[in-house]
XYZ file of C-alpha atoms in Angstrom:
489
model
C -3.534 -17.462 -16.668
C -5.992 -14.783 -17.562
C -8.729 -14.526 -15.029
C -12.241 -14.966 -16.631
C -14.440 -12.220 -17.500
C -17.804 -11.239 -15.694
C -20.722 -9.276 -16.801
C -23.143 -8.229 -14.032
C -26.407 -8.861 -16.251
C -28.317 -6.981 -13.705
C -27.037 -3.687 -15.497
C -26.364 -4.864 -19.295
C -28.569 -3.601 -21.392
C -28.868 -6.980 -23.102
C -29.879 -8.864 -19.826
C -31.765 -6.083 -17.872
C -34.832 -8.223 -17.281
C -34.033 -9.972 -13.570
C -36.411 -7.256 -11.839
C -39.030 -7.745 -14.462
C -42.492 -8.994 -12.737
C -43.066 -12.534 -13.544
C -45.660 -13.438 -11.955
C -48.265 -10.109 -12.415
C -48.961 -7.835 -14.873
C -48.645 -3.559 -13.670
C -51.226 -1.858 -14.951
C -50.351 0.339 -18.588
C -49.635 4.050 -17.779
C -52.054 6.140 -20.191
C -52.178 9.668 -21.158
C -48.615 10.746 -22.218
C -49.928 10.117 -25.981
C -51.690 13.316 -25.212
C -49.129 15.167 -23.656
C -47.331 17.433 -26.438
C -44.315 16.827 -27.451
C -40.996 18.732 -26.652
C -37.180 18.478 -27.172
C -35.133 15.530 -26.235
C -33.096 18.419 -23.985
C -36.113 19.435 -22.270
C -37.522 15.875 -21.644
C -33.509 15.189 -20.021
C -33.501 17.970 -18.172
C -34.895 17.393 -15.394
C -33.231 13.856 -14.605
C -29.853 15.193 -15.608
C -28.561 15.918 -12.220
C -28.893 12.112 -11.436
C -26.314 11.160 -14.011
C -22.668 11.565 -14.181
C -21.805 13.521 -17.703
C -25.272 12.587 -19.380
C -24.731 15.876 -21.480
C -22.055 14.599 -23.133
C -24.190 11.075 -24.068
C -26.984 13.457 -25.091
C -25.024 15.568 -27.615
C -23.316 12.138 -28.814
C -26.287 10.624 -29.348
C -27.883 13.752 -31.396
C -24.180 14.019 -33.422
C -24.607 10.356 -34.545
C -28.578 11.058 -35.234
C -27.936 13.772 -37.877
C -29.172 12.270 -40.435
C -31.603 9.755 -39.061
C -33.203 6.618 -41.170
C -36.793 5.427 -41.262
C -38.121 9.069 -41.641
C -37.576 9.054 -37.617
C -36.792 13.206 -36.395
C -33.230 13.669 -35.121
C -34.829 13.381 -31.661
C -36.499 10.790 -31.677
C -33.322 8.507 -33.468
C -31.200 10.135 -31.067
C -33.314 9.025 -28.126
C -32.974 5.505 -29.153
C -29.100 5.837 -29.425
C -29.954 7.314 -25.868
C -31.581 4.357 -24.564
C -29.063 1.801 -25.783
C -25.902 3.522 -24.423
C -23.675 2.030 -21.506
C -22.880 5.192 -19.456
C -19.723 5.244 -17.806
C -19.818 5.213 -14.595
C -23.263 3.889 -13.970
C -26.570 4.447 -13.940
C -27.350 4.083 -17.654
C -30.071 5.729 -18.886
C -32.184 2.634 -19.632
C -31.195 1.399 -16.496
C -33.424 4.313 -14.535
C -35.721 4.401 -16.665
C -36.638 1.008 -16.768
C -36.444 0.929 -13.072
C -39.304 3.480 -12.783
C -41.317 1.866 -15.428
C -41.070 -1.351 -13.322
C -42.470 0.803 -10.194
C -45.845 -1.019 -8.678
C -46.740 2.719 -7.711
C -48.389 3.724 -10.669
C -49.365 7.394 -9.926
C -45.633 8.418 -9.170
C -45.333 7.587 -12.667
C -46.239 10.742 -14.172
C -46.379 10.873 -17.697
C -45.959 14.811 -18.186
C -42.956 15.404 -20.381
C -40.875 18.987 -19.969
C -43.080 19.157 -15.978
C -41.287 16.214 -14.460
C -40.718 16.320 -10.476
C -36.764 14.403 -10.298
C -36.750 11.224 -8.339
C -40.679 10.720 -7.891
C -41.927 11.106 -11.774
C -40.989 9.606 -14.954
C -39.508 10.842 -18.165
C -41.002 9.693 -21.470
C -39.907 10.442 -24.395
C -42.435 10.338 -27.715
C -41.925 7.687 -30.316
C -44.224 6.729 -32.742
C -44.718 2.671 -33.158
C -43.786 1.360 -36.233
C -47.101 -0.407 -37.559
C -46.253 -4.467 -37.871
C -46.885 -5.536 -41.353
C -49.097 -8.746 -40.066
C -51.787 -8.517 -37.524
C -51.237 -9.364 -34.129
C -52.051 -12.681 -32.818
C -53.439 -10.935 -29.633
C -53.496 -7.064 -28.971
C -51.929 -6.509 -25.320
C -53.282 -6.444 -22.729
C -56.811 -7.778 -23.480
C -58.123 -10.899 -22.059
C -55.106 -11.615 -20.157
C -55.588 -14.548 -17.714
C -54.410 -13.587 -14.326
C -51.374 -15.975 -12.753
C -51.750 -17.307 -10.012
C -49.569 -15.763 -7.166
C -46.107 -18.045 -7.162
C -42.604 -17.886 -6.422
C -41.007 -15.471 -8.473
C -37.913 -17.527 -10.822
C -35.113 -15.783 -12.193
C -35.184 -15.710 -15.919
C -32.201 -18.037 -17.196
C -28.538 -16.664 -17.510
C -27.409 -16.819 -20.703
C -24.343 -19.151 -21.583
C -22.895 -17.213 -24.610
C -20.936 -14.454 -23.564
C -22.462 -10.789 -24.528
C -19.816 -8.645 -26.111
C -19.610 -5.394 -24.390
C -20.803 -2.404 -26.365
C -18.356 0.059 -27.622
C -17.290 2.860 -24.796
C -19.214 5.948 -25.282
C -15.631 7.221 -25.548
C -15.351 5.492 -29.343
C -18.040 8.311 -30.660
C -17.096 11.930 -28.253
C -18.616 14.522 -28.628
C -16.056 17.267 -30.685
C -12.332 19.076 -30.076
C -12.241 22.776 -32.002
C -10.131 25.130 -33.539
C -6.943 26.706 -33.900
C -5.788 29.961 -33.853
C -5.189 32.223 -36.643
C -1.865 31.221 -38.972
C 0.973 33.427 -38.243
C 1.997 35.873 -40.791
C 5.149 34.509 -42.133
C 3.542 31.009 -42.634
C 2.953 30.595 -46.325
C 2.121 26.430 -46.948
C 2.631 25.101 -50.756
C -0.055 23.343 -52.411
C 2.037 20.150 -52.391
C 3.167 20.308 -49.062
C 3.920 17.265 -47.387
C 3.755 15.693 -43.725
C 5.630 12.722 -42.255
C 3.252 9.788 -42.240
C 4.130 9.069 -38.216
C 3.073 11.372 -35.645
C 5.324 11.778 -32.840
C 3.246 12.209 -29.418
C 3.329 15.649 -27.618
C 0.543 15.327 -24.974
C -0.967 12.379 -23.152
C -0.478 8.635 -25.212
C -0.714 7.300 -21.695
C -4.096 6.031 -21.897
C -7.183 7.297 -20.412
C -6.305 8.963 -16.827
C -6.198 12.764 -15.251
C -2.281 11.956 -14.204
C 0.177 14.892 -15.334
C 0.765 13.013 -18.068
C -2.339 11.481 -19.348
C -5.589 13.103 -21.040
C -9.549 12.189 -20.935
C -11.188 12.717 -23.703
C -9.209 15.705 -25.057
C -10.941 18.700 -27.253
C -9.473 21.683 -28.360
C -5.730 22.401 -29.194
C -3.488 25.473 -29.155
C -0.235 25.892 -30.259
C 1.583 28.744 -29.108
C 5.179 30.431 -31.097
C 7.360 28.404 -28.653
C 5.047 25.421 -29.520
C 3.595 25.016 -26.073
C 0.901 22.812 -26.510
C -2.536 23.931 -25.160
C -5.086 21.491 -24.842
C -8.771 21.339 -22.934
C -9.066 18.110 -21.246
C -12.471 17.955 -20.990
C -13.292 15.415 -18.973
C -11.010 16.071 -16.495
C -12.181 19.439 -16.210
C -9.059 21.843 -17.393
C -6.349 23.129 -19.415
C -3.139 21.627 -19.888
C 0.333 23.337 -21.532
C 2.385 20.680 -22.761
C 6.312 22.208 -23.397
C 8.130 21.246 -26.286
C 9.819 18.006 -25.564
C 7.703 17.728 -22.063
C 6.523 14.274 -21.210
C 4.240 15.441 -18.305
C 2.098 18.302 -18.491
C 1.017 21.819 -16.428
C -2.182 22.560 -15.101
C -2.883 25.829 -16.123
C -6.500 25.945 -15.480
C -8.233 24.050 -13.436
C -11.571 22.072 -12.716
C -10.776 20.066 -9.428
C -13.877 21.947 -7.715
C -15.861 21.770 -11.142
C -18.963 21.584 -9.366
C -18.825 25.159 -8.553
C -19.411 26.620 -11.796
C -18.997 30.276 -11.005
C -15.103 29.687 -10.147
C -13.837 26.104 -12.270
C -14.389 24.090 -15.067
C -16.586 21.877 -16.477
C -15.862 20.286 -19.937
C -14.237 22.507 -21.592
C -14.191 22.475 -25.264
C -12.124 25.096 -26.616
C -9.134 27.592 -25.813
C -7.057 30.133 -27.259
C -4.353 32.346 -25.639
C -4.893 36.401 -25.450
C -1.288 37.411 -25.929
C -2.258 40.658 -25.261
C -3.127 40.330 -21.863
C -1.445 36.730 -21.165
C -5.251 35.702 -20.369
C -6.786 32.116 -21.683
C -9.734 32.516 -23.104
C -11.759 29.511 -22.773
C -14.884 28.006 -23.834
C -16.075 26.245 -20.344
C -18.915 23.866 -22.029
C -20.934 22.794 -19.353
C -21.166 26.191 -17.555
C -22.918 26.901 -20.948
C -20.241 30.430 -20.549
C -16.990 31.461 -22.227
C -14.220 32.434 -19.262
C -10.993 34.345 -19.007
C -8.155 32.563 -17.243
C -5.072 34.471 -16.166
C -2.129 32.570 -17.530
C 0.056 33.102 -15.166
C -1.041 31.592 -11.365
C -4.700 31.563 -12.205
C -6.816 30.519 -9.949
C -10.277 31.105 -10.952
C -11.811 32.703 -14.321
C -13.908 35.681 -15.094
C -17.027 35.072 -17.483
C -16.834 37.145 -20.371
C -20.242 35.811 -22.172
C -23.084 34.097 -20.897
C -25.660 31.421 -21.272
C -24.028 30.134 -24.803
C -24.001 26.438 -25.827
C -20.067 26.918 -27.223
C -18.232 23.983 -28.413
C -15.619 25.904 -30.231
C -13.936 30.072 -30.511
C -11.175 31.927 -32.029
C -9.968 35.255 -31.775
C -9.009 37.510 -35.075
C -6.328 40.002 -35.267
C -8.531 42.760 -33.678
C -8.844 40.565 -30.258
C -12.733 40.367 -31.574
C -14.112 36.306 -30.377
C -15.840 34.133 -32.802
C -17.846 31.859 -31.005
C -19.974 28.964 -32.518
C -23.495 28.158 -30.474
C -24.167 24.716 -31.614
C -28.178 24.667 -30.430
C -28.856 27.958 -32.256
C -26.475 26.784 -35.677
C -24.649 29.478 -35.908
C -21.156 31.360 -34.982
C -21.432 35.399 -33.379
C -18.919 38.049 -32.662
C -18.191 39.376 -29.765
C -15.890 42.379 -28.785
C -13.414 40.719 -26.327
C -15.312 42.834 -22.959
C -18.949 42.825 -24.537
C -21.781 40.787 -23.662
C -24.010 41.408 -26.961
C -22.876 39.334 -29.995
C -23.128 39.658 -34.109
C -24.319 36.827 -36.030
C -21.450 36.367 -38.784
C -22.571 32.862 -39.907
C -26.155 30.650 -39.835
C -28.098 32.055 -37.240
C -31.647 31.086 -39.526
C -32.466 27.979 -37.275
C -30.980 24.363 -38.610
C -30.760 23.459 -42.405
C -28.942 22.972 -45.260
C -29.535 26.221 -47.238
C -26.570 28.614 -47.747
C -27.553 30.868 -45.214
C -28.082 27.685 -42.399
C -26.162 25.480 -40.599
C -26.374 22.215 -39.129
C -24.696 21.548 -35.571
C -21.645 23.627 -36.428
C -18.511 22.786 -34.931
C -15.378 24.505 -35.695
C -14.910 28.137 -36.496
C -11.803 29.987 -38.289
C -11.455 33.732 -39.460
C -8.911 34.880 -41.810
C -7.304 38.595 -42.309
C -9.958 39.613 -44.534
C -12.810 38.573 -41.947
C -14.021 35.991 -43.800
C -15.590 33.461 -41.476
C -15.027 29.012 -42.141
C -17.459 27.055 -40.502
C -17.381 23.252 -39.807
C -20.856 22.330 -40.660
C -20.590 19.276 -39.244
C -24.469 17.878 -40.054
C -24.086 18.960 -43.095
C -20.568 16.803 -44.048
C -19.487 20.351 -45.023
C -17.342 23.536 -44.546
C -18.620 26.713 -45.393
C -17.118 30.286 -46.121
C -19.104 33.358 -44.901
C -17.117 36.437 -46.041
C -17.309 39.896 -44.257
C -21.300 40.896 -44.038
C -22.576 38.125 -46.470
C -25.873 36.816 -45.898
C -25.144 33.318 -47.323
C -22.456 31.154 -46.938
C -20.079 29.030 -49.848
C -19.012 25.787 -49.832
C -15.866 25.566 -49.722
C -15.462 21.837 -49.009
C -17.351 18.761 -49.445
C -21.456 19.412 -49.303
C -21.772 15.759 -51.613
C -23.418 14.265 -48.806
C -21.951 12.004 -45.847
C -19.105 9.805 -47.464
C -15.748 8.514 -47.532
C -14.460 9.843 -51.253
C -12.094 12.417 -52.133
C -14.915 14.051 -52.664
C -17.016 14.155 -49.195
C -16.878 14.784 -45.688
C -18.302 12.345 -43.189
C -18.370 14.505 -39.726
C -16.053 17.817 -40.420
C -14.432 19.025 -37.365
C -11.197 21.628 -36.637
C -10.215 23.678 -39.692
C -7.745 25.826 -40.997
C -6.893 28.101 -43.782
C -3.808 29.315 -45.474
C -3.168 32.336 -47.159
C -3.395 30.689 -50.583
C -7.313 29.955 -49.014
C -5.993 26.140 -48.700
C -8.698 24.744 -46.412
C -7.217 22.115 -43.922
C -10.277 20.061 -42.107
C -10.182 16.968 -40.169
C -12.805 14.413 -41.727
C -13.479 12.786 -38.279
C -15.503 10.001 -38.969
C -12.937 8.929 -41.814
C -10.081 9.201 -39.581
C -8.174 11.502 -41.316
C -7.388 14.926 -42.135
C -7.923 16.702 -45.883
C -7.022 19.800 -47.733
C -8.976 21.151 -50.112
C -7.287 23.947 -52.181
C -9.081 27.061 -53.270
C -11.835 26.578 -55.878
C -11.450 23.019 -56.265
C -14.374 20.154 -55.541
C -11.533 17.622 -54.405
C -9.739 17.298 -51.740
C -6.564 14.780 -50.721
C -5.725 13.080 -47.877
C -2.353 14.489 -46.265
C -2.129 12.397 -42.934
C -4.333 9.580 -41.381
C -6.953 7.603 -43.792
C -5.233 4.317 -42.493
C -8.596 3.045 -40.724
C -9.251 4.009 -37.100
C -6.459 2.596 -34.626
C -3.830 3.743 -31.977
C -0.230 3.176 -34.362
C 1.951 5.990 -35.433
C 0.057 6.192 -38.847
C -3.589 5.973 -37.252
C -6.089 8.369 -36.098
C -9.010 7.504 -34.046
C -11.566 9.487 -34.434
C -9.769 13.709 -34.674
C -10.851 16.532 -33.682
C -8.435 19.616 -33.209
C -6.192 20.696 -35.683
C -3.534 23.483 -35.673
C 0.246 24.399 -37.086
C 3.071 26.014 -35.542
C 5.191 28.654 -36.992
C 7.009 25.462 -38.769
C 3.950 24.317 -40.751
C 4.287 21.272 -38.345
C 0.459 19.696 -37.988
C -0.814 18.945 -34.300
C -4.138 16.920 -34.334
C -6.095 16.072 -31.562
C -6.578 11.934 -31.292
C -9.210 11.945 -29.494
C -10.178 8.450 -28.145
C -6.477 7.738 -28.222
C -6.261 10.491 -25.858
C -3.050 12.120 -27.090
C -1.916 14.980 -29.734
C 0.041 13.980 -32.227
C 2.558 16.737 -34.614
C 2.825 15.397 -37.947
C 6.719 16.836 -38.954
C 6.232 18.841 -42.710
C 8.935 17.136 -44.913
C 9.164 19.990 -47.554
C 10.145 23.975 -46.635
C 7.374 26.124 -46.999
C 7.854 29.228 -49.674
C-alpha cells in the first residue's frame, strides 16, 4: 500500500499564508517607489549567500524571461518566475521574502534596493501594478476599522491536494560545446543516426554516486571516446571510459566552497592535449581554470572575473570563451589575461552585430566563429574580423517548425559548413546545411521524456572520430551516443 502524500503548507507557495497577521494590520512600508531602479542581479546580491544555488534559479528564471509578455522588461518577468519557484533545498525565495515582509519591525525593513544590509533589511524588487480595468470598491488601507485584539485562527487547510510545481531541474540553466571536429571526419548531408541512444554516463537518476550525474552541462569526447562531462551540480568533472558503467573524478569540487582551489558549477570543459591540462569553465567562481589531467588536485585560473557558460579551443590552442552578461564570445591566448571580442560584444539585441544571452560557441579552421544565440532562437556565423554576424540557422522567431529554433544550445559544424544545434526547448537536435533556411530533425523530436528515443530538455552536443553523436540529457541526467548508421565519405 502506497503511503499517502504530505505537503507541509507552511512552505508551499500556494498555502504560505499560516504566519499571515489576522488579527492587525502592519503598517505599509513607503519610499522604495522612489528608490531607482537596478538589475535583478544587483537587487539578489546581497541575499544570495543565504540560499543554496540561487544563481542557478536566477539565470533560469532570466533564460525563460527572454522574451517576456505584457510589455513587462526581462527583469521584471524574470523576477516573477523568481518569486514563484520552489528552490531545492529550502528556503524559497518567496518564502524569505515574505517572512521579512511579515516582520512587525518596520524600520529593519529597509526599502533601499542595490544598499541592502543581509539578514536585517529587505530586498524589493520594482514592478509596476497593472491598473484594474474597474475601480476599486475600497482603496487599501483607508478607513480600515481596527479588530479587536483576539485569538489568532489558522486559516483553513485546504482538502484538494496541490500538485507540486515542476523541479527547477525541468528548466536548467545550459550544457556547452564541443571541441573542434577532427580532420579526417567528413559527415554526408544525408547522414543518418540510430533513433535509440545507448547511455554512456549517468542514467542512474539524480545523485553524485560514481555512477550518477546532477544536472550535467558540458560534454567532451576525446579520440579514445572518453567521455568528459561537467557535473555541475556536484561540483566536477567526470571521464566516463568507453564501455564504463561508473565514472572517474578527474576534477573535483568536494571543498567547492573554497573557490581559489575547487569547483563550483562548472559549465564547460575541453582537454589541452598539448599539455594533458583540462581547461575548464568553473561558473560560479565567475573564472576559467586549468586542471592537470593526470592526479590533479587543484586548478590554476587562467582568466578572471568572466560570467562563462561555455569555451572551446581552435587549432592554435587560442580559447573562445562566451560571457553571457556582456552577449558576447572573446579570445584569449591560452596564458593571457586580456581578451578579443570575436562575436557581439555591442550590449544585448537582435541586430547582426548583437547577441542575446549567448550560449554555445564553435570555431572552425578558417576562424570563423558559431554562436548559439540562444534569446534570439538563433545561431550566428561571425567569420575572421567581421563586424556583423550571419544567420546561419533559424532567426524566424521562437518556434517549433523546421524552420525555427526555440532555445539553441551546443553546436557543431562540419567541413561541408553543416551546422548541427540542439533545439533545447523542442527536445531535439537539427542540422541545418550550408545556405539553406531549413533544417531537419536527425535524433529526438519525440516530445520530452526519459525512453531510448526521448530527450529531455539537451544541451551538449559533440562526435567522435566515428561521426557517433553524444548529447547531453540534461534533466535525465545522462549522455546518450546516438550510433551513425551510414559511413561517412
Amino acid at each position: 500500500m502506497a503511503a499517502a502524500h504530505t505537503t507541509n503548507l507552511a512552505v508551499s507557495r500556494y498555502t504560505d499564508f499560516r504566519d499571515e497577521p489576522v488579527t492587525h494590520l502592519l503598517t505599509p512600508i513607503g519610499g522604495y517607489e522612489d528608490m531607482p531602479l537596478v538589475s535583478l542581479e544587483q537587487a539578489v546580491g546581497p541575499i544570495s549567500h543565504l540560499f543554496d544555488g540561487i544563481d542557478v534559479y536566477l539565470w533560469t528564471a532570466k533564460r525563460n524571461s527572454a522574451n517576456p509578455a505584457d510589455g513587462l522588461s526581462q527583469d521584471e518577468s524574470a523576477s516573477i518566475h523568481l518569486y514563484t519557484m520552489e528552490f531545492n533545498p529550502e528556503p524559497s525565495f518567496y518564502h524569505l521574502l515574505n517572512q521579512n515582509l511579515r516582520s512587525e519591525n518596520r524600520r529593519s525593513l529597509r526599502p533601499v534596493i542595490g544598499q541592502l544590509h543581509p539578514g536585517n533589511d529587505l530586498c524589493i524588487i520594482h514592478l509596476m501594478e497593472i491598473q484594474p480595468p474597474f475601480p476599486l470598491i475600497r482603496p487599501p488601507f483607508v478607513n480600515v476599522p481596527v479588530l479587536a485584539p483576539t485569538t489568532a485562527i489558522a486559516p483553513p487547510i485546504p482538502t484538494t491536494a496541490i500538485a507540486p510545481p515542476i523541479p527547477a531541474t525541468a528548466i536548467a540553466p545550459p550544457a556547452l560545446p564541443p571541441q573542434l571536429l577532427p580532420p579526417a571526419l567528413n559527415l554526408h548531408p544525408d547522414t543518418k543516426w540510430v533513433q535509440n541512444g545507448l547511455i554512456v554516463a549517468g542514467g542512474n537518476g539524480e545523485g553524485n554516486a560514481t555512477n550518477q550525474l546532477c544536472r550535467p552541462w558540458g560534454v567532451y569526447v576525446d579520440d579514445d571516446q572518453t567521455v568528459y562531462v561537467a557535473d555541475s551540480s556536484n561540483h566536477r568533472i567526470v571521464a566516463w571510459k568507453r564501455g564504463a558503467t561508473h565514472g572517474q573524478v578527474v576534477a573535483s569540487g568536494n571543498q567547492w566552497k573554497f573557490w581559489n582551489t575547487s569547483l563550483n558549477c562548472p559549465r564547460d570543459v575541453v582537454v589541452d592535449k598539448e599539455r594533458n591540462n583540462l581547461i575548464i569553465c568553473d561558473g560560479k567562481n565567475q573564472r576559467v581554470v586549468r586542471w592537470l589531467l593526470q592526479n590533479g588536485t587543484s586548478g590554476g585560473t587562467i582568466i578572471s572575473n568572466i560570467d562563462c557558460v561555455g569555451l572551446t579551443m581552435d587549432k592554435n590552442r587560442f580559447l573562445y570563451v562566451v560571457d553571457y552578461k556582456k552577449h558576447e564570445v572573446r579570445r584569449y591566448r591560452i596564458d593571457g589575461t586580456e581578451g578579443t571580442v570575436v562575436a557581439g560584444g555591442h550590449g544585448q539585441g537582435a541586430h547582426r552585430n548583437q547577441l542575446s544571452i549567448p550560449q554555445h560557441v564553435f570555431v572552425d579552421r578558417d576562424h570563423s566563429v558559431y554562436v548559439s544565440d540562444w534569446g534570439n532562437h538563433r545561431v550566428m556565423k561571425w567569420e575572421a574580423g567581421a563586424t556583423e554576424g550571419i544567420i546561419v540557422a533559424g532567426g524566424r522567431g521562437e518556434g517549433d517548425n523546421l524552420k525555427q529554433l526555440n532555445g539553441p544550445e551546443g553546436i557543431v559544424v562540419d567541413q561541408l559548413g553543416t551546422v548541427y544545434v540542439v533545439d533545447s526547448m523542442n527536445h531535439r537536435i537539427m542540422r541545418w546545411p550550408r545556405g539553406t533556411t531549413q533544417g531537419s530533425v536527425i535524433v529526438g523530436g519525440n516530445g520530452k521524456g526519459g525512453l531510448p528515443n526521448q530527450l529531455y530538455y539537451p544541451y551538449g552536443l559533440s562526435f567522435d572520430l566515428h561521426g557517433d553523436l553524444y548529447v547531453v540529457d540534461q534533466v535525465n541526467n545522462r549522455v546518450q551516443k546516438f550510433r551513425i548508421e551510414q559511413p561517412m565519405n
